Amino acid sequence: MVEKTPEHCSLLRQHGGGPAPVSYLELFFDLVYVFAITQISHALLVNLTWRGLAEASVLFLAVWWAWMYTTWAANWANPDRAAVRIMLLLGMLASLLMAVGLPHAFSRGAEDNGTLFVGSYLALQMGRTLFMAVIMRQGDPRGMMNMVRISCWFAASSLLWMAGLGAAGEARLAWWLGALALEYLGPLAGFMTPFLGRSLATDWAISGSHMAERCALFIIIALGEGIVVTGVNFGAAAPTPERIAAFVCAFAGSVLMWWIYFDLGAERGARHIENHANPGRVAREAYTYLHMPIVGGIVVSAVADALVLEGSEGGAAPGLILTLCGGLLAFLGSVGLFKRFSNALGNFPLSHTVGCVLLVALGGWAWLRPMPVTMIATASVLVLLTVAVWEWGSYNGGWRERLERLKPA
């Protein structure tokens, strides 16, 4: 009989900051967030106004925060242990209920699902955090104190979430924005709590490779929404030449966004966090915060794809211009900032700067002068192609070295 060591008895991974594989359970957990992203994009599509954008932003920020905190927890908790599996599966159930409540979280009357949305969100955040505090009590005392502080911050924000449930319209939006502002401030403030002190970035002993892989997988989830939207909308009507052109543009846009993030950014970012002396700080800044607008830009771009396919034979409406150029601008700018972390010189990529300028120019031109939908869609794809080709050619030696590699031996 093999004697069990403390490592065998612990519910923590014991990775010591080294590699930690992404488990099948974590991938199963992510399926709920495929549904959640679909719910958010659909909510924005059917209410494409400034108010609808604000509401969709609140819902997205809550979904991102719920997923991200669970990702941090799974970085420490061992998914091979039964108690951790139960925690993640219960979190999956809470996430599913939260996603169900998303479309009507701001509705009134019988359709009001605000209570389901908020109740599920708070149950997930508080339940998971308290569970982590308990299992870290022996193996990671500093981690336990961090979780206690986080619980206090969630308890404070829950008062604002609850206040929003008692309000409607703009008042509910304001209360929930306040709750999210408090929660997003927490990591930056080190979860400063009276009598309990504050957390330091050095307290977060994480597996950098696990964090990088999990965030890259969420990028795939968000890009998948664009693929689904493209396929569903293209199959809903006869394939006219304009619709075929719109379909090709939407698909090409998704491919190029994948290329721009994964060709260099994902791998370099993973190496950076794995080898950094303070991976907790990199995980907080480059992944927890900075990946949020990357994913948000992809979601808004998926809404633009739906609008492109729906109105492929007409002119570009203001909603299409804003979602298409604005979504790609958020994506490209945020990816550029992310790549800046792993750049030895700390530079924002010039290719991304040019791409952002071109998107602003394209949006301004389409706003001032009528432009067919297929034209603005094609132009946006050409902007992404310019960025991808520019970066591919200029990185690590320039075009000459790239072309030399393509020559047969």
Coordinates of C-alpha atoms in Angstrom, one line a residue:
M1 CA 0.0 0.0 0.0
V2 CA 1.4 3.4 -1.0
E3 CA 1.6 5.9 1.7
K4 CA -0.2 9.2 0.8
T5 CA 2.0 12.3 1.0
P6 CA 0.7 15.8 1.6
E7 CA 0.9 16.4 -2.1
H8 CA -1.5 13.4 -2.7
C9 CA -3.9 14.7 -0.1
S10 CA -4.0 18.3 -1.2
L11 CA -6.7 19.6 -3.4
L12 CA -4.2 22.0 -5.0
R13 CA -2.2 21.3 -8.2
Q14 CA 1.3 21.7 -6.5
H15 CA 2.7 23.0 -9.8
G16 CA 5.2 25.4 -8.1
G17 CA 4.7 27.9 -10.8
G18 CA 5.6 25.4 -13.5
P19 CA 3.4 23.9 -16.3
A20 CA -0.1 22.9 -15.4
P21 CA -2.1 21.1 -18.1
V22 CA -5.6 22.3 -19.1
S23 CA -8.0 19.6 -18.0
Y24 CA -10.9 18.2 -20.0
L25 CA -13.2 19.4 -17.3
E26 CA -12.1 23.0 -17.9
L27 CA -12.8 22.6 -21.6
F28 CA -16.2 21.1 -20.7
F29 CA -16.8 24.1 -18.4
D30 CA -16.1 26.5 -21.4
L31 CA -19.1 25.1 -23.3
V32 CA -21.4 27.2 -21.2
Y33 CA -19.5 30.4 -22.2
V34 CA -19.9 29.6 -25.9
F35 CA -23.6 29.9 -25.1
A36 CA -23.1 33.0 -23.0
I37 CA -21.2 34.8 -25.8
T38 CA -24.0 33.9 -28.2
Q39 CA -26.5 35.4 -25.8
I40 CA -24.6 38.7 -25.5
S41 CA -24.0 39.1 -29.3
H42 CA -27.7 38.4 -30.0
A43 CA -28.8 40.9 -27.3
L44 CA -26.7 43.6 -28.9
L45 CA -27.9 42.7 -32.4
V46 CA -31.6 43.0 -31.5
N47 CA -31.0 46.3 -29.6
L48 CA -28.3 48.1 -31.6
T49 CA -28.5 51.4 -29.8
W50 CA -26.2 53.3 -27.5
R51 CA -28.3 52.0 -24.6
G52 CA -28.2 48.5 -25.9
L53 CA -24.4 48.7 -26.3
A54 CA -24.1 49.9 -22.6
E55 CA -26.3 47.0 -21.4
A56 CA -24.4 44.4 -23.5
S57 CA -21.1 45.8 -22.2
V58 CA -22.3 45.3 -18.6
L59 CA -23.4 41.7 -19.4
F60 CA -20.1 41.0 -21.2
L61 CA -18.0 42.4 -18.3
A62 CA -19.8 40.2 -15.8
V63 CA -19.4 37.1 -18.0
W64 CA -15.7 37.7 -18.6
W65 CA -15.2 38.3 -14.8
A66 CA -17.0 35.1 -13.9
W67 CA -14.9 33.0 -16.4
M68 CA -11.6 34.7 -15.5
Y69 CA -12.0 34.2 -11.8
T70 CA -12.8 30.5 -12.4
T71 CA -9.7 30.3 -14.6
W72 CA -7.5 31.6 -11.8
A73 CA -9.1 29.1 -9.4
A74 CA -8.5 26.2 -11.8
N75 CA -4.9 27.4 -12.0
W76 CA -4.4 26.3 -8.4
A77 CA -7.2 23.7 -7.7
N78 CA -6.5 20.2 -8.9
P79 CA -9.3 19.1 -11.3
D80 CA -8.5 15.4 -10.7
R81 CA -9.8 15.6 -7.2
A82 CA -13.5 15.0 -6.7
A83 CA -14.2 18.0 -4.5
V84 CA -12.7 20.3 -7.1
R85 CA -14.6 18.7 -9.9
I86 CA -17.9 19.2 -8.0
M87 CA -17.0 22.8 -7.5
L88 CA -16.3 23.4 -11.2
L89 CA -19.5 21.5 -12.2
L90 CA -21.6 23.6 -9.8
G91 CA -19.9 26.7 -11.2
M92 CA -20.8 25.4 -14.6
L93 CA -24.4 25.1 -13.6
A94 CA -24.4 28.7 -12.1
S95 CA -22.8 30.0 -15.3
L96 CA -25.5 28.3 -17.4
L97 CA -28.2 29.9 -15.4
M98 CA -26.4 33.2 -15.6
A99 CA -26.3 32.9 -19.4
V100 CA -30.0 32.0 -19.6
G101 CA -30.8 35.2 -17.7
L102 CA -28.6 37.4 -19.9
P103 CA -31.0 38.5 -22.7
H104 CA -33.7 39.8 -20.4
A105 CA -31.5 41.0 -17.5
F106 CA -32.6 44.6 -18.2
S107 CA -36.2 43.8 -19.1
R108 CA -39.3 44.9 -17.1
G109 CA -42.3 42.9 -16.0
A110 CA -42.7 39.2 -16.6
E111 CA -39.7 39.0 -18.8
D112 CA -37.3 40.4 -16.2
N113 CA -34.5 37.9 -15.6
G114 CA -32.4 40.2 -13.6
T115 CA -32.8 38.1 -10.4
L116 CA -31.7 34.9 -12.2
F117 CA -28.7 36.7 -13.7
V118 CA -27.5 38.4 -10.6
G119 CA -28.3 35.5 -8.3
S120 CA -26.3 33.0 -10.4
Y121 CA -23.4 35.4 -10.9
L122 CA -23.0 36.1 -7.2
A123 CA -23.5 32.4 -6.3
L124 CA -20.7 31.5 -8.7
Q125 CA -18.3 34.3 -7.5
M126 CA -18.8 33.9 -3.8
G127 CA -19.1 30.1 -3.7
R128 CA -16.0 29.5 -5.7
T129 CA -13.9 32.0 -3.8
L130 CA -14.9 30.7 -0.4
F131 CA -14.2 27.1 -1.6
M132 CA -10.7 28.2 -2.7
A133 CA -10.1 29.9 0.7
V134 CA -10.9 26.6 2.5
I135 CA -8.7 24.3 0.3
M136 CA -5.8 26.8 0.5
R137 CA -5.9 27.0 4.3
Q138 CA -3.1 24.4 4.7
G139 CA -1.2 24.3 1.4
D140 CA -1.2 28.0 0.6
P141 CA -1.8 30.4 3.6
R142 CA -1.1 33.5 1.7
G143 CA -3.5 32.3 -1.1
M144 CA -6.1 31.7 1.6
M145 CA -5.9 35.3 2.8
N146 CA -6.1 36.5 -0.8
M147 CA -9.4 34.6 -1.2
V148 CA -10.8 36.0 2.1
R149 CA -10.0 39.5 0.9
I150 CA -11.6 38.8 -2.5
S151 CA -14.7 37.4 -0.7
C152 CA -15.0 40.7 1.1
W153 CA -14.9 42.7 -2.1
F154 CA -17.5 40.5 -3.7
A155 CA -19.7 40.9 -0.6
A156 CA -19.4 44.7 -1.0
S157 CA -20.2 44.6 -4.7
S158 CA -23.2 42.3 -4.1
L159 CA -24.9 45.2 -2.3
L160 CA -24.7 47.2 -5.6
W161 CA -25.9 44.2 -7.6
M162 CA -28.9 43.8 -5.3
A163 CA -29.7 47.5 -5.4
G164 CA -29.8 47.3 -9.2
L165 CA -32.5 44.5 -8.9
G166 CA -34.7 47.0 -7.1
A167 CA -34.4 49.5 -9.8
A168 CA -35.2 49.6 -13.5
G169 CA -34.0 51.2 -16.7
E170 CA -31.0 53.6 -16.4
A171 CA -31.0 53.2 -12.6
R172 CA -30.4 49.5 -12.9
L173 CA -27.7 50.1 -15.5
A174 CA -26.0 52.6 -13.2
W175 CA -26.0 50.3 -10.1
W176 CA -24.6 47.4 -12.0
L177 CA -21.9 49.5 -13.6
G178 CA -21.0 50.6 -10.1
A179 CA -20.8 47.0 -9.0
L180 CA -18.5 46.0 -11.9
A181 CA -16.3 49.1 -11.4
L182 CA -15.8 48.0 -7.8
E183 CA -14.9 44.5 -8.8
Y184 CA -12.6 45.5 -11.6
L185 CA -10.8 47.9 -9.2
G186 CA -10.2 45.0 -6.7
P187 CA -7.1 43.4 -8.3
L188 CA -5.6 46.9 -9.0
A189 CA -6.0 47.8 -5.4
G190 CA -4.7 44.5 -4.2
F191 CA -8.1 43.8 -2.6
M192 CA -7.2 46.2 0.2
T193 CA -9.5 45.2 3.1
P194 CA -9.7 46.7 6.6
F195 CA -7.8 44.6 9.2
L196 CA -6.8 42.1 6.5
G197 CA -4.3 44.2 4.6
R198 CA -3.8 43.9 0.8
S199 CA -2.6 41.2 -1.6
L200 CA 0.6 41.6 -3.6
A201 CA 1.2 40.4 -7.1
T202 CA 4.0 38.2 -5.8
D203 CA 1.5 36.3 -3.7
W204 CA -0.1 34.9 -6.8
A205 CA 2.1 31.8 -7.5
I206 CA 0.4 30.7 -10.8
S207 CA 1.3 28.5 -13.7
G208 CA 1.9 31.0 -16.5
S209 CA 1.5 28.4 -19.3
H210 CA -1.9 27.4 -17.9
M211 CA -3.1 31.0 -17.9
A212 CA -1.8 31.7 -21.4
E213 CA -3.5 28.6 -22.8
R214 CA -6.8 29.2 -21.1
C215 CA -7.0 32.8 -22.4
A216 CA -6.1 31.6 -25.9
L217 CA -8.9 29.1 -25.8
F218 CA -11.4 31.8 -24.9
I219 CA -10.2 33.8 -27.9
I220 CA -11.2 30.7 -29.9
I221 CA -14.6 30.6 -28.3
A222 CA -15.2 34.3 -29.2
L223 CA -14.0 33.7 -32.8
G224 CA -16.3 30.7 -33.0
E225 CA -19.2 33.1 -32.5
G226 CA -18.3 34.9 -35.7
I227 CA -18.1 31.6 -37.6
V228 CA -21.6 30.5 -36.3
V229 CA -23.1 33.9 -37.1
T230 CA -21.7 33.8 -40.6
G231 CA -22.9 30.2 -41.3
V232 CA -26.4 30.7 -39.9
N233 CA -27.0 34.0 -41.7
F234 CA -25.6 32.8 -45.0
G235 CA -27.9 29.8 -44.9
A236 CA -31.0 31.8 -44.1
A237 CA -31.5 33.2 -47.7
A238 CA -30.6 32.5 -51.3
P239 CA -26.9 32.9 -52.1
T240 CA -26.9 36.0 -54.3
P241 CA -23.5 37.4 -55.5
E242 CA -23.7 40.1 -52.8
R243 CA -24.4 37.6 -50.1
I244 CA -21.6 35.3 -51.3
A245 CA -19.2 38.3 -51.2
A246 CA -20.4 39.2 -47.7
F247 CA -20.0 35.5 -46.6
V248 CA -16.4 35.4 -47.9
C249 CA -15.5 38.7 -46.2
A250 CA -17.0 37.6 -42.9
F251 CA -15.1 34.3 -43.0
A252 CA -11.9 36.0 -44.1
G253 CA -12.2 38.5 -41.3
S254 CA -12.4 35.7 -38.7
V255 CA -9.4 33.9 -40.2
L256 CA -7.3 37.1 -40.1
M257 CA -8.2 37.9 -36.6
W258 CA -7.1 34.4 -35.6
W259 CA -3.9 34.9 -37.5
I260 CA -3.1 38.3 -36.0
Y261 CA -3.5 36.9 -32.5
F262 CA -2.1 33.4 -32.8
D263 CA 0.7 33.7 -35.4
L264 CA 3.0 35.6 -33.0
G265 CA 1.1 37.1 -30.1
A266 CA -0.1 33.9 -28.3
E267 CA 3.2 32.1 -28.4
R268 CA 5.3 35.1 -27.4
G269 CA 2.9 36.0 -24.7
A270 CA 3.0 32.4 -23.3
R271 CA 6.8 32.4 -23.3
H272 CA 6.9 35.8 -21.6
I273 CA 4.6 34.8 -18.7
E274 CA 6.3 31.4 -18.3
N275 CA 9.8 33.0 -17.9
H276 CA 8.8 36.2 -16.0
A277 CA 10.0 36.7 -12.4
N278 CA 6.5 37.9 -11.4
P279 CA 4.0 35.9 -13.5
G280 CA 1.1 36.9 -11.2
R281 CA 1.5 40.6 -12.3
V282 CA 1.7 39.6 -16.0
A283 CA -1.4 37.4 -15.6
R284 CA -3.3 40.3 -14.0
E285 CA -2.3 42.9 -16.5
A286 CA -1.8 41.1 -19.8
Y287 CA -4.4 38.4 -19.5
T288 CA -7.0 39.3 -16.9
Y289 CA -7.5 42.9 -18.0
L290 CA -6.1 43.2 -21.5
H291 CA -7.7 40.1 -23.0
M292 CA -11.1 41.5 -22.0
P293 CA -11.2 44.2 -24.8
I294 CA -9.7 41.7 -27.2
V295 CA -12.6 39.3 -26.7
G296 CA -15.1 42.2 -26.6
G297 CA -13.8 43.4 -30.0
I298 CA -14.3 40.0 -31.5
V299 CA -17.9 39.8 -30.1
V300 CA -18.8 43.2 -31.6
S301 CA -17.2 42.1 -34.9
A302 CA -19.5 39.0 -34.9
V303 CA -22.5 41.4 -34.6
A304 CA -21.0 43.3 -37.6
D305 CA -20.8 40.0 -39.6
A306 CA -24.5 39.4 -39.0
L307 CA -25.3 42.9 -40.2
V308 CA -23.1 42.5 -43.3
L309 CA -24.9 39.3 -44.3
E310 CA -28.4 40.7 -43.5
G311 CA -27.9 43.9 -45.5
S312 CA -25.4 42.8 -48.1
E313 CA -27.3 44.3 -51.0
G314 CA -27.7 47.8 -49.4
G315 CA -25.6 50.6 -48.1
A316 CA -23.6 50.6 -44.9
A317 CA -25.8 51.9 -42.0
P318 CA -24.4 53.7 -39.0
G319 CA -24.8 50.6 -36.8
L320 CA -22.8 48.5 -39.2
I321 CA -20.0 51.1 -39.5
L322 CA -19.7 51.4 -35.7
T323 CA -19.7 47.7 -35.0
L324 CA -17.4 46.7 -37.9
C325 CA -14.8 49.5 -37.5
G326 CA -15.2 49.8 -33.7
G327 CA -15.0 46.1 -33.0
L328 CA -11.9 45.6 -35.2
L329 CA -10.3 48.8 -33.7
A330 CA -10.8 47.4 -30.2
F331 CA -9.4 44.0 -31.2
L332 CA -6.4 45.3 -33.1
G333 CA -5.5 48.0 -30.5
S334 CA -5.8 45.5 -27.6
V335 CA -3.8 42.8 -29.3
G336 CA -1.1 45.4 -30.0
L337 CA -1.0 46.3 -26.3
F338 CA -0.8 42.6 -25.4
K339 CA 2.1 42.1 -27.8
R340 CA 3.8 45.1 -26.3
F341 CA 4.2 43.1 -23.1
S342 CA 6.3 40.4 -24.8
N343 CA 8.2 42.9 -26.9
A344 CA 11.8 43.3 -25.5
L345 CA 11.6 47.0 -26.4
G346 CA 8.1 47.5 -25.1
N347 CA 6.9 48.9 -28.4
F348 CA 3.4 48.9 -29.8
P349 CA 3.6 47.1 -33.2
L350 CA 3.8 49.6 -36.1
S351 CA 1.7 47.3 -38.2
H352 CA -1.1 47.5 -35.6
T353 CA -0.8 51.3 -35.4
V354 CA -1.2 51.6 -39.2
G355 CA -4.2 49.2 -39.0
C356 CA -5.9 51.3 -36.4
V357 CA -5.4 54.5 -38.4
L358 CA -6.8 52.8 -41.5
L359 CA -9.9 51.6 -39.6
V360 CA -10.6 55.1 -38.2
A361 CA -10.2 56.5 -41.7
L362 CA -12.5 53.8 -43.2
G363 CA -15.1 54.4 -40.6
G364 CA -15.0 58.2 -41.1
W365 CA -15.2 57.8 -44.9
A366 CA -18.1 55.5 -44.7
W367 CA -19.9 57.7 -42.2
L368 CA -19.5 60.8 -44.4
R369 CA -20.0 59.2 -47.8
P370 CA -22.5 56.4 -48.6
M371 CA -20.7 53.1 -49.1
P372 CA -22.1 49.7 -50.1
V373 CA -22.0 47.0 -47.4
T374 CA -19.7 44.7 -49.5
M375 CA -17.3 47.6 -50.1
I376 CA -16.8 48.4 -46.4
A377 CA -16.6 44.7 -45.5
T378 CA -14.0 44.2 -48.2
A379 CA -12.0 47.2 -47.1
S380 CA -12.0 46.0 -43.5
V381 CA -10.6 42.6 -44.6
L382 CA -7.9 44.4 -46.6
V383 CA -6.9 46.4 -43.4
L384 CA -6.6 43.1 -41.4
L385 CA -4.7 41.5 -44.3
T386 CA -2.3 44.5 -44.4
V387 CA -1.6 44.1 -40.7
A388 CA -1.1 40.3 -40.9
V389 CA 1.2 40.4 -43.9
W390 CA 3.2 43.4 -42.5
E391 CA 3.8 41.7 -39.2
W392 CA 4.5 38.3 -40.8
G393 CA 7.1 39.9 -43.0
S394 CA 8.8 42.3 -40.6
Y395 CA 9.2 40.1 -37.5
N396 CA 12.6 38.6 -36.8
G397 CA 14.7 39.7 -39.8
G398 CA 12.3 41.2 -42.3
W399 CA 11.1 40.1 -45.7
R400 CA 14.4 38.8 -47.0
E401 CA 14.8 36.3 -44.2
R402 CA 11.1 35.2 -44.5
L403 CA 11.5 34.6 -48.2
E404 CA 14.7 32.7 -47.7
R405 CA 12.8 30.3 -45.4
L406 CA 10.2 29.6 -48.1
K407 CA 12.9 28.5 -50.7
P408 CA 13.2 24.7 -51.1
A409 CA 16.3 23.1 -49.6

